[in-house]
């Protein structure tokens, strides 16, 4: 059924196309050609204009008389370095030559989707209405998904092919997030002549940090200060310092509590030292938690059984386009495509994983169509 050589060739062709975030034009044109050749209705939305990129999300629709609508999605952008990628096939593994990333994150997902549709059309399998979404700027904070008018397509199920792990891995729980800056404002003074006239913003921030909850707070919650920037010169009492802060929790309530506690700390400490602070931390995407008895989980489990792979449901501390679609009210699940060591020059994917994931997508669509006909 799945044409392994064709799948590999298509994947290789795509990873050779550089597609850094906000500059996905070339890979988008490639995807448009592939989907159009398969007879899908193909559209490009206005997401690129909204986020300052040169490309919008690419949407392809394969109509069906069935009632169910299924979104299959993967993102087109990759992290750097992604220029002049030279794929190498060795011992059943596809990798780069070591000077760049490979780009399996997430062109493996796109390759899986395209090949699965080719199989459906060749074998004339019944299928639900398929909505293919190849999103932009996922690596910059899910920007393409945030600017997709998902209500226009209203999928019953959404499967985002964008996770590490073997075929059969399903991400059923992800965290609520918040991130941004906390700016502490002190008062400058000459550090050698009159330091007592100043208020060192870094000193104030340091006192506050000792009272914050950071790192692994509990089994559901983490927080981190990843960057600190400030200062004008070595002989000036630092007048301002900016802390880059993020927090995550599987519990929205716990996240709210943590953010309130963090703000209270800065409020109290800056008041004590005669400083000020500006809280620029905003809520990010919402988490989701799919229960084992939900239809989207049951359908995925059955497809895994038909494919002959183990279904592994798990949580993750990261996010994906699934978070955005879930937040907008649509059941979404991120599934594994076999990519490994992503975001590094050691990235690779096993050919067997690429192949098996495509088989799983085919079975997933067949399963949904079969349920739809009952």
Coordinates of C-alpha atoms in Angstrom, one line a residue:
X1 CA 0.0 0.0 0.0
X2 CA 2.4 2.7 1.2
X3 CA 5.1 3.2 -1.5
X4 CA 8.2 3.4 0.6
X5 CA 10.5 4.7 -2.1
X6 CA 8.1 7.4 -3.1
X7 CA 7.7 8.4 0.5
X8 CA 11.5 8.7 1.0
X9 CA 12.0 10.6 -2.2
X10 CA 9.3 13.1 -1.3
X11 CA 10.7 13.6 2.2
X12 CA 14.2 14.0 0.8
X13 CA 13.0 16.6 -1.8
X14 CA 11.3 18.6 1.0
X15 CA 14.2 18.7 3.5
X16 CA 16.5 20.0 0.8
X17 CA 14.2 23.1 0.6
X18 CA 15.3 25.7 3.2
X19 CA 12.3 27.0 5.1
X20 CA 13.2 29.0 8.2
X21 CA 10.3 30.6 10.1
X22 CA 8.7 33.5 8.3
X23 CA 10.4 32.4 5.0
X24 CA 8.5 29.3 4.0
X25 CA 7.6 30.4 0.5
X26 CA 9.5 27.7 -1.4
X27 CA 8.3 24.7 0.7
X28 CA 4.8 26.1 0.5
X29 CA 4.9 26.2 -3.3
X30 CA 6.1 22.6 -3.3
X31 CA 3.3 21.5 -1.0
X32 CA 0.7 23.4 -3.1
X33 CA 1.8 21.6 -6.2
X34 CA 1.7 18.2 -4.4
X35 CA -1.8 18.8 -3.0
X36 CA -3.2 20.2 -6.2
X37 CA -1.9 17.2 -8.2
X38 CA -3.8 15.0 -5.7
X39 CA -7.0 16.8 -6.6
X40 CA -7.4 18.7 -3.3
X41 CA -8.9 22.2 -3.1
X42 CA -5.9 24.2 -2.1
X43 CA -5.9 27.6 -0.4
X44 CA -3.4 29.9 1.3
X45 CA -4.6 32.1 4.1
X46 CA -3.5 35.5 5.3
X47 CA -1.4 34.3 8.3
X48 CA 1.8 35.4 6.7
X49 CA 0.8 39.0 6.3
X50 CA -0.4 39.1 9.9
X51 CA 2.9 37.8 11.4
X52 CA 5.4 39.5 9.0
X53 CA 6.2 36.4 7.0
X54 CA 6.2 35.7 3.2
X55 CA 3.8 32.8 3.3
X56 CA 0.4 31.9 4.8
X57 CA -0.8 28.6 6.1
X58 CA -1.5 26.2 3.2
X59 CA -4.9 24.4 3.5
X60 CA -5.9 21.5 1.2
X61 CA -9.4 19.9 1.3
X62 CA -10.3 16.5 0.1
X63 CA -14.0 16.3 0.0
X64 CA -16.1 13.2 1.1
X65 CA -19.8 12.4 1.3
X66 CA -19.1 11.3 4.9
X67 CA -20.1 13.5 7.9
X68 CA -16.8 13.5 9.7
X69 CA -14.1 16.0 9.1
X70 CA -10.5 15.3 10.0
X71 CA -7.6 17.7 10.1
X72 CA -4.2 16.4 9.4
X73 CA -1.5 19.0 10.1
X74 CA 2.2 19.6 10.2
X75 CA 4.3 22.7 10.1
X76 CA 6.5 23.9 7.2
X77 CA 9.1 26.0 9.1
X78 CA 12.3 24.7 10.6
X79 CA 14.8 26.0 13.0
X80 CA 18.3 27.0 11.9
X81 CA 20.7 26.0 10.4
X82 CA 18.6 24.9 7.5
X83 CA 20.4 26.2 4.4
X84 CA 22.0 23.7 2.0
X85 CA 20.8 20.6 3.8
X86 CA 22.4 17.5 2.4
X87 CA 20.4 14.4 3.5
X88 CA 22.4 11.2 4.0
X89 CA 20.8 7.7 4.0
X90 CA 22.8 5.2 6.0
X91 CA 21.8 1.9 7.7
X92 CA 18.1 2.6 7.4
X93 CA 18.4 6.1 8.8
X94 CA 18.0 9.5 7.1
X95 CA 20.2 12.2 8.6
X96 CA 22.0 15.4 7.6
X97 CA 25.7 15.6 6.8
X98 CA 26.2 17.0 10.3
X99 CA 26.5 20.7 9.3
X100 CA 22.8 21.5 9.4
X101 CA 19.6 20.2 10.9
X102 CA 17.7 17.5 8.9
X103 CA 14.3 19.2 8.9
X104 CA 12.3 16.1 9.8
X105 CA 10.7 18.5 12.3
X106 CA 8.3 18.8 10.7
X107 CA 8.7 17.7 7.1
X108 CA 8.3 14.1 8.1
X109 CA 4.8 15.0 9.1
X110 CA 4.1 16.6 5.8
X111 CA 5.5 13.6 3.9
X112 CA 3.3 11.2 6.0
X113 CA 0.2 13.2 5.1
X114 CA 0.9 13.5 1.4
X115 CA 1.8 9.8 1.0
X116 CA -1.3 8.7 3.0
X117 CA -3.6 10.7 0.7
X118 CA -1.9 9.2 -2.3
X119 CA -2.6 5.7 -0.9
X120 CA -6.2 6.5 -0.2
X121 CA -6.7 7.7 -3.7
X122 CA -4.9 4.8 -5.4
X123 CA -6.6 2.2 -3.3
X124 CA -10.0 4.0 -3.5
X125 CA -10.5 3.7 0.2
X126 CA -13.5 5.4 1.8
X127 CA -12.3 8.3 3.9
X128 CA -13.7 11.2 5.9
X129 CA -13.4 14.8 4.6
X130 CA -9.7 15.6 5.0
X131 CA -8.5 19.0 5.9
X132 CA -4.7 19.3 5.4
X133 CA -3.1 22.2 7.2
X134 CA 0.6 23.0 6.7
X135 CA 1.2 25.8 9.1
X136 CA 3.8 28.5 9.2
X137 CA 6.0 29.9 12.0
X138 CA 5.2 27.1 14.5
X139 CA 8.8 27.3 15.8
X140 CA 8.2 31.0 16.8
X141 CA 5.3 30.2 19.1
X142 CA 2.6 28.5 17.1
X143 CA 1.9 31.7 15.1
X144 CA 0.5 30.0 12.0
X145 CA -2.0 28.0 14.1
X146 CA -3.0 31.0 16.1
X147 CA -3.9 32.8 12.9
X148 CA -5.7 30.0 11.2
X149 CA -9.5 30.4 10.9
X150 CA -10.1 26.9 12.2
X151 CA -13.8 27.6 12.7
X152 CA -14.1 27.9 8.9
X153 CA -13.2 24.2 8.6
X154 CA -14.6 22.9 11.9
X155 CA -12.8 19.5 12.1
X156 CA -14.3 16.7 14.3
X157 CA -10.8 15.4 14.9
X158 CA -7.4 17.0 14.5
X159 CA -4.2 15.0 14.3
X160 CA -1.0 17.1 14.4
X161 CA 2.0 15.0 13.2
X162 CA 4.7 16.8 15.1
X163 CA 6.2 14.7 18.0
X164 CA 9.2 12.6 18.6
X165 CA 8.6 9.0 19.4
X166 CA 7.7 5.9 17.3
X167 CA 4.4 5.6 15.4
X168 CA 1.7 5.0 18.0
X169 CA 2.8 7.7 20.4
X170 CA 0.0 10.2 21.2
X171 CA 0.4 13.3 23.3
X172 CA -2.8 13.5 25.4
X173 CA -1.8 16.1 27.9
X174 CA 0.2 19.4 27.6
X175 CA 0.6 22.3 29.9
X176 CA -0.8 25.8 30.2
X177 CA 1.9 28.3 29.8
X178 CA 2.9 31.9 30.5
X179 CA 6.0 33.8 29.4
X180 CA 7.4 37.3 29.2
X181 CA 9.5 39.9 31.0
X182 CA 9.7 41.2 34.5
X183 CA 11.4 44.5 34.5
X184 CA 12.9 45.9 37.8
X185 CA 13.6 49.6 37.8
X186 CA 16.0 51.1 40.3
X187 CA 18.0 54.3 40.2
X188 CA 21.3 55.1 38.6
X189 CA 24.2 56.7 40.4
X190 CA 28.0 56.7 40.1
X191 CA 29.2 53.5 41.5
X192 CA 32.5 54.9 42.8
X193 CA 31.5 58.4 44.0
X194 CA 27.9 58.1 45.3
X195 CA 26.6 54.5 45.1
X196 CA 24.3 55.2 48.1
X197 CA 22.3 57.6 46.0
X198 CA 21.4 54.8 43.6
X199 CA 19.2 51.7 43.8
X200 CA 20.8 48.7 42.1
X201 CA 18.1 47.0 40.1
X202 CA 20.0 43.7 39.9
X203 CA 20.4 43.7 43.7
X204 CA 16.6 44.2 44.1
X205 CA 15.9 41.4 41.5
X206 CA 18.3 39.1 43.2
X207 CA 16.5 39.5 46.5
X208 CA 13.2 38.8 44.7
X209 CA 14.6 35.7 42.9
X210 CA 15.6 34.1 46.2
X211 CA 11.9 34.1 47.2
X212 CA 10.5 32.8 43.9
X213 CA 9.4 29.3 43.1
X214 CA 11.6 28.2 40.2
X215 CA 12.6 24.9 38.5
X216 CA 10.5 21.8 39.2
X217 CA 7.8 23.1 41.6
X218 CA 5.7 20.0 41.6
X219 CA 4.8 17.1 39.3
X220 CA 2.7 19.4 37.2
X221 CA 4.4 22.8 37.4
X222 CA 7.7 24.4 36.4
X223 CA 9.1 27.9 36.2
X224 CA 12.3 29.4 34.9
X225 CA 14.2 32.6 34.4
X226 CA 16.2 32.0 31.3
X227 CA 17.7 35.4 30.5
X228 CA 18.9 38.4 32.5
X229 CA 19.7 41.7 30.8
X230 CA 20.7 45.0 32.3
X231 CA 23.3 47.6 33.0
X232 CA 24.8 50.6 31.2
X233 CA 28.4 50.6 32.4
X234 CA 30.6 49.1 35.0
X235 CA 30.8 52.3 37.0
X236 CA 27.1 53.0 37.1
X237 CA 24.7 51.5 39.6
X238 CA 22.5 49.4 37.5
X239 CA 19.2 51.3 36.9
X240 CA 17.2 48.6 35.3
X241 CA 17.3 44.9 34.7
X242 CA 15.0 42.6 32.6
X243 CA 14.3 39.0 33.5
X244 CA 12.9 36.7 30.9
X245 CA 10.5 34.4 32.7
X246 CA 8.3 31.5 31.8
X247 CA 6.0 29.1 33.7
X248 CA 4.1 25.9 32.8
X249 CA 1.6 23.7 34.5
X250 CA -0.8 21.0 33.6
X251 CA -3.2 22.8 35.9
X252 CA -4.5 26.1 34.8
X253 CA -5.4 26.9 38.4
X254 CA -1.9 26.2 39.6
X255 CA -0.4 28.4 36.9
X256 CA -2.7 31.3 38.0
X257 CA -1.6 30.9 41.6
X258 CA 2.1 30.8 40.7
X259 CA 1.8 33.9 38.6
X260 CA 0.0 35.7 41.4
X261 CA 2.7 34.6 44.0
X262 CA 5.5 35.8 41.6
X263 CA 3.9 39.2 41.2
X264 CA 3.4 39.5 44.9
X265 CA 7.1 38.8 45.6
X266 CA 8.2 41.6 43.2
X267 CA 5.7 44.0 44.5
X268 CA 6.9 43.5 48.1
X269 CA 10.6 43.5 47.4
X270 CA 10.6 46.5 45.1
X271 CA 8.6 48.4 47.6
X272 CA 11.2 47.5 50.3
X273 CA 14.1 48.8 48.3
X274 CA 12.4 51.9 46.8
X275 CA 12.4 50.4 43.3
X276 CA 9.6 49.7 40.8
X277 CA 8.7 46.8 38.6
X278 CA 6.8 46.2 35.4
X279 CA 5.1 42.8 34.9
X280 CA 5.0 41.9 31.2
X281 CA 4.3 38.2 31.7
X282 CA 1.4 37.1 29.6
X283 CA -0.5 33.8 29.4
X284 CA 0.5 31.7 26.4
X285 CA -1.4 28.8 25.0
X286 CA -3.8 26.7 27.0
X287 CA -3.1 23.1 27.9
X288 CA -5.3 20.1 27.0
X289 CA -6.0 16.8 28.6
X290 CA -7.6 14.1 26.5
X291 CA -9.3 11.3 28.6
X292 CA -9.0 7.7 27.6
X293 CA -12.7 7.3 26.9
X294 CA -12.8 10.2 24.4
X295 CA -13.6 9.3 20.8
X296 CA -10.4 10.8 19.4
X297 CA -8.3 8.6 21.7
X298 CA -10.4 5.4 21.0
X299 CA -10.1 6.0 17.2
X300 CA -6.3 6.4 17.5
X301 CA -6.0 3.2 19.6
X302 CA -8.0 1.2 17.1
X303 CA -5.9 2.5 14.2
X304 CA -2.7 1.5 16.1
X305 CA -4.2 -2.0 16.6
X306 CA -4.9 -2.2 12.8
X307 CA -1.4 -1.1 12.0
X308 CA 0.2 -3.5 14.4
X309 CA 1.9 -0.9 16.6
X310 CA 1.5 -0.2 20.3
X311 CA -0.5 2.8 21.3
X312 CA 1.4 4.9 23.9
X313 CA -0.4 7.9 25.4
X314 CA 1.8 10.3 27.3
X315 CA 2.1 13.9 28.5
X316 CA 4.7 16.4 27.5
X317 CA 6.0 19.7 28.9
X318 CA 6.0 21.3 25.5
X319 CA 3.3 22.6 23.2
X320 CA 2.3 22.3 19.5
X321 CA -0.4 23.5 17.2
X322 CA -2.7 21.0 19.0
X323 CA -2.8 23.4 21.9
X324 CA -4.1 26.2 19.8
X325 CA -6.9 24.1 18.1
X326 CA -7.9 22.6 21.5
X327 CA -8.1 26.1 23.0
X328 CA -10.4 27.1 20.1
X329 CA -12.7 24.2 21.0
X330 CA -11.6 21.4 18.6
X331 CA -10.4 18.0 19.8
X332 CA -6.7 17.7 18.8
X333 CA -3.9 15.3 19.4
X334 CA -0.2 15.5 18.6
X335 CA 1.2 12.2 17.4
X336 CA 4.7 10.8 16.9
X337 CA 6.4 10.7 13.6
X338 CA 9.8 9.1 14.6
X339 CA 12.0 12.2 14.4
X340 CA 14.9 12.2 16.9
X341 CA 17.4 14.8 18.2
X342 CA 15.4 17.6 16.6
X343 CA 16.7 21.2 16.7
X344 CA 20.3 19.8 16.5
X345 CA 22.7 19.0 13.7
X346 CA 22.5 15.4 14.9
X347 CA 18.8 15.1 13.9
X348 CA 17.7 11.9 12.2
X349 CA 14.7 9.7 11.4
X350 CA 14.6 6.0 10.8
X351 CA 13.0 5.1 7.5
X352 CA 10.9 2.4 9.1
X353 CA 9.4 5.0 11.4
X354 CA 8.6 7.3 8.5
X355 CA 7.0 4.3 6.7
X356 CA 5.0 3.0 9.7
X357 CA 3.7 6.4 10.6
X358 CA 2.2 6.8 7.1
X359 CA 0.6 3.4 7.4
X360 CA -0.9 4.5 10.7
X361 CA -2.3 7.7 9.2
X362 CA -4.0 5.6 6.4
X363 CA -5.5 3.3 9.0
X364 CA -6.6 6.2 11.1
X365 CA -8.6 7.7 8.1
X366 CA -10.1 4.3 7.3
X367 CA -11.2 3.8 10.8
X368 CA -12.9 7.2 11.0
X369 CA -14.6 6.5 7.7
X370 CA -15.8 3.1 8.9
X371 CA -17.2 4.6 12.1
X372 CA -18.9 7.3 10.1
X373 CA -20.7 4.8 8.0
X374 CA -22.2 2.9 10.9

